CSV table of C-alpha atoms in Angstrom, one decimal:
chain,number,residue,atom,x,y,z
A,1,MET,CA,26.8,-88.1,-3.8
A,2,ASP,CA,25.3,-90.1,-1.0
A,3,ILE,CA,22.8,-92.8,-1.7
A,4,LEU,CA,20.3,-91.5,0.8
A,5,ASN,CA,20.2,-88.2,-1.1
A,6,MET,CA,19.1,-90.2,-4.2
A,7,ILE,CA,16.3,-92.3,-2.5
A,8,LYS,CA,13.1,-90.5,-1.4
A,9,ASP,CA,9.9,-91.8,0.1
A,10,SER,CA,8.2,-91.1,-3.2
A,11,TYR,CA,10.8,-93.3,-5.1
A,12,MET,CA,9.7,-96.4,-3.3
A,13,ASN,CA,7.2,-99.1,-4.1
A,14,LEU,CA,6.9,-101.7,-1.4
A,15,ASP,CA,4.2,-103.7,-3.2
A,16,LEU,CA,5.3,-104.2,-6.8
A,17,LYS,CA,2.6,-105.6,-9.0
A,18,ALA,CA,4.8,-106.5,-12.0
A,19,LYS,CA,5.1,-110.2,-12.9
A,20,SER,CA,8.0,-109.8,-15.5
A,21,LYS,CA,11.4,-108.3,-15.8
A,22,THR,CA,10.1,-105.8,-18.4
A,23,ALA,CA,7.1,-104.8,-16.3
A,24,VAL,CA,9.1,-104.3,-13.1
A,25,ILE,CA,11.5,-101.9,-15.0
A,26,GLU,CA,8.5,-99.9,-16.2
A,27,GLU,CA,6.8,-99.9,-12.8
A,28,LEU,CA,10.0,-98.7,-11.0
A,29,ALA,CA,10.8,-96.1,-13.7
A,30,LYS,CA,7.2,-94.8,-13.4
A,31,LYS,CA,7.9,-93.7,-9.8
A,32,LEU,CA,10.5,-91.3,-11.2
A,33,ASP,CA,8.1,-90.1,-13.9
A,34,ASP,CA,5.5,-89.5,-11.2
A,35,ALA,CA,8.1,-87.4,-9.3
A,36,GLY,CA,8.6,-85.2,-12.3
A,37,ILE,CA,12.2,-85.9,-13.0
A,38,VAL,CA,11.7,-87.9,-16.2
A,39,THR,CA,11.4,-86.0,-19.5
A,40,ASN,CA,10.4,-89.1,-21.6
A,41,LEU,CA,9.4,-92.3,-19.7
A,42,ASP,CA,9.3,-94.6,-22.7
A,43,LEU,CA,12.8,-93.6,-23.8
A,44,LEU,CA,14.2,-93.8,-20.2
A,45,VAL,CA,12.7,-97.4,-19.9
A,46,ASN,CA,14.3,-98.1,-23.3
A,47,ASP,CA,17.7,-97.0,-22.0
A,48,ILE,CA,17.3,-99.3,-19.0
A,49,ARG,CA,16.3,-102.2,-21.2
A,50,ILE,CA,19.3,-101.6,-23.5
A,51,ARG,CA,21.6,-101.8,-20.4
A,52,GLU,CA,19.8,-104.9,-19.2
A,53,SER,CA,20.2,-106.6,-22.5
A,54,LEU,CA,24.0,-106.5,-22.1
A,55,SER,CA,23.8,-108.6,-19.0
A,56,SER,CA,21.2,-109.2,-16.3
A,57,THR,CA,21.5,-107.1,-13.2
A,58,GLY,CA,19.9,-109.8,-11.1
A,59,ILE,CA,22.8,-110.3,-8.8
A,60,GLY,CA,21.4,-113.2,-6.8
A,61,PHE,CA,20.4,-113.2,-3.1
A,62,LYS,CA,16.8,-112.2,-4.3
A,63,ILE,CA,18.2,-108.8,-5.6
A,64,ALA,CA,18.3,-107.0,-8.9
A,65,ILE,CA,20.0,-103.6,-9.5
A,66,PRO,CA,18.9,-102.4,-12.9
A,67,HIS,CA,20.7,-99.1,-13.8
A,68,ALA,CA,21.3,-96.7,-16.7
A,69,LYS,CA,22.6,-93.4,-17.6
A,70,SER,CA,20.0,-91.5,-19.7
A,71,LYS,CA,19.4,-88.1,-21.1
A,72,TYR,CA,15.7,-88.6,-20.1
A,73,ILE,CA,16.3,-88.3,-16.3
A,74,THR,CA,17.0,-84.9,-14.9
A,75,GLU,CA,18.7,-85.8,-11.6
A,76,PRO,CA,20.4,-88.8,-10.0
A,77,ALA,CA,17.8,-91.1,-8.4
A,78,ILE,CA,17.4,-94.5,-7.0
A,79,VAL,CA,14.0,-96.3,-6.8
A,80,PHE,CA,13.6,-99.1,-4.3
A,81,GLY,CA,11.0,-101.8,-4.8
A,82,LYS,CA,9.8,-105.0,-3.2
A,83,SER,CA,7.9,-107.9,-4.7
A,84,ILE,CA,6.4,-110.3,-2.3
A,85,ASP,CA,6.0,-113.1,-4.9
A,86,GLY,CA,9.3,-112.3,-6.6
A,87,ILE,CA,10.0,-111.9,-10.3
A,88,ASP,CA,12.0,-114.0,-12.7
A,89,TYR,CA,14.9,-111.6,-13.4
A,90,ASP,CA,17.4,-113.9,-15.0
A,91,SER,CA,19.4,-113.7,-11.7
A,92,MET,CA,22.8,-115.3,-11.5
A,93,ASP,CA,21.6,-117.8,-8.9
A,94,GLY,CA,18.4,-118.7,-10.8
A,95,GLU,CA,16.2,-117.5,-7.9
A,96,TYR,CA,13.5,-114.9,-8.3
A,97,ALA,CA,14.3,-111.3,-7.3
A,98,HIS,CA,12.3,-109.7,-4.5
A,99,LEU,CA,14.3,-106.5,-3.8
A,100,PHE,CA,15.0,-104.0,-6.6
A,101,PHE,CA,17.2,-100.9,-6.7
A,102,LEU,CA,16.8,-99.0,-10.0
A,103,ILE,CA,19.6,-96.5,-10.4
A,104,CYS,CA,19.1,-93.8,-13.0
A,105,MET,CA,21.7,-91.1,-13.7
A,106,PRO,CA,21.7,-88.2,-16.1
A,107,GLU,CA,24.0,-88.7,-19.1
A,108,ASN,CA,26.3,-86.0,-17.8
A,109,GLY,CA,26.4,-87.6,-14.3
A,110,GLY,CA,29.9,-89.1,-14.8
A,111,ASN,CA,30.3,-92.5,-13.1
A,112,LEU,CA,28.0,-91.8,-10.1
A,113,HIS,CA,25.8,-94.7,-11.1
A,114,LEU,CA,28.7,-97.0,-10.8
A,115,LYS,CA,29.7,-95.6,-7.4
A,116,ALA,CA,26.1,-96.1,-6.2
A,117,LEU,CA,26.0,-99.6,-7.6
A,118,ALA,CA,29.3,-100.5,-5.8
A,119,LYS,CA,28.1,-99.0,-2.5
A,120,LEU,CA,24.8,-100.8,-2.7
A,121,SER,CA,26.5,-104.1,-3.6
A,122,ARG,CA,28.9,-103.9,-0.7
A,123,ASN,CA,26.0,-103.6,1.7
A,124,LEU,CA,23.7,-106.1,0.0
A,125,ILE,CA,26.2,-108.9,0.3
A,126,HIS,CA,25.5,-108.9,4.1
A,127,GLU,CA,22.5,-111.1,4.9
A,128,SER,CA,21.4,-109.0,7.9
A,129,PHE,CA,21.2,-105.9,5.6
A,130,ARG,CA,19.1,-107.9,3.0
A,131,LEU,CA,16.8,-109.4,5.7
A,132,SER,CA,16.2,-105.9,7.2
A,133,LEU,CA,15.1,-104.6,3.8
A,134,GLU,CA,12.9,-107.7,3.3
A,135,GLU,CA,11.3,-107.2,6.6
A,136,ALA,CA,10.7,-103.4,6.3
A,137,LYS,CA,7.0,-102.7,6.0
A,138,THR,CA,7.1,-98.9,5.4
A,139,THR,CA,9.2,-96.4,3.5
A,140,LYS,CA,10.3,-95.0,6.9
A,141,GLU,CA,11.5,-98.5,7.9
A,142,VAL,CA,13.4,-98.8,4.6
A,143,LEU,CA,15.1,-95.4,5.1
A,144,GLU,CA,16.0,-96.5,8.7
A,145,VAL,CA,17.7,-99.6,7.3
A,146,LEU,CA,19.5,-97.5,4.7
A,147,LYS,CA,20.5,-94.7,7.1
A,148,ASP,CA,24.1,-95.9,7.6
A,149,ILE,CA,24.7,-97.0,4.0
A,150,ASP,CA,26.8,-94.0,3.2
A,151,LYS,CA,29.2,-94.8,6.1
A,152,GLU,CA,32.2,-96.7,5.0
A,153,ASP,CA,32.2,-100.4,5.9
A,154,GLN,CA,29.3,-100.3,8.3
A,155,TYR,CA,29.7,-104.1,8.6
A,156,ALA,CA,33.5,-104.1,9.2
């Protein structure tokens, strides 16, 4: 499955209000609930928190990629969020996270979440890709930045 098929305009929040790791997970997951693909928001958030308790998904470079498989999501989805002020996300580099990709997969989704995570990570290591996402002001601009993400090694 392509990443672009999992990210929709309605799954983006370019002005996150959350001030904590817990609150940002809730705010991101709410986008999926609003889209009607969550059967129980509290339990989906709990599944994400359980995964996050194993190790932080704050990968550094101002990025966090929380993810979970859950029986409370009905289809694969990725929420993109931006925080201007940043959020203390226990990131590996100690810096606040500003860009968030919440990956949620149904329990029967196999390892699609890991494939999406790997694909996002391969692109996010490139500074120009990260800067383009930081500078994007609209969901349309974000989708334009992401348009080539499903091509292999776009930075090769």
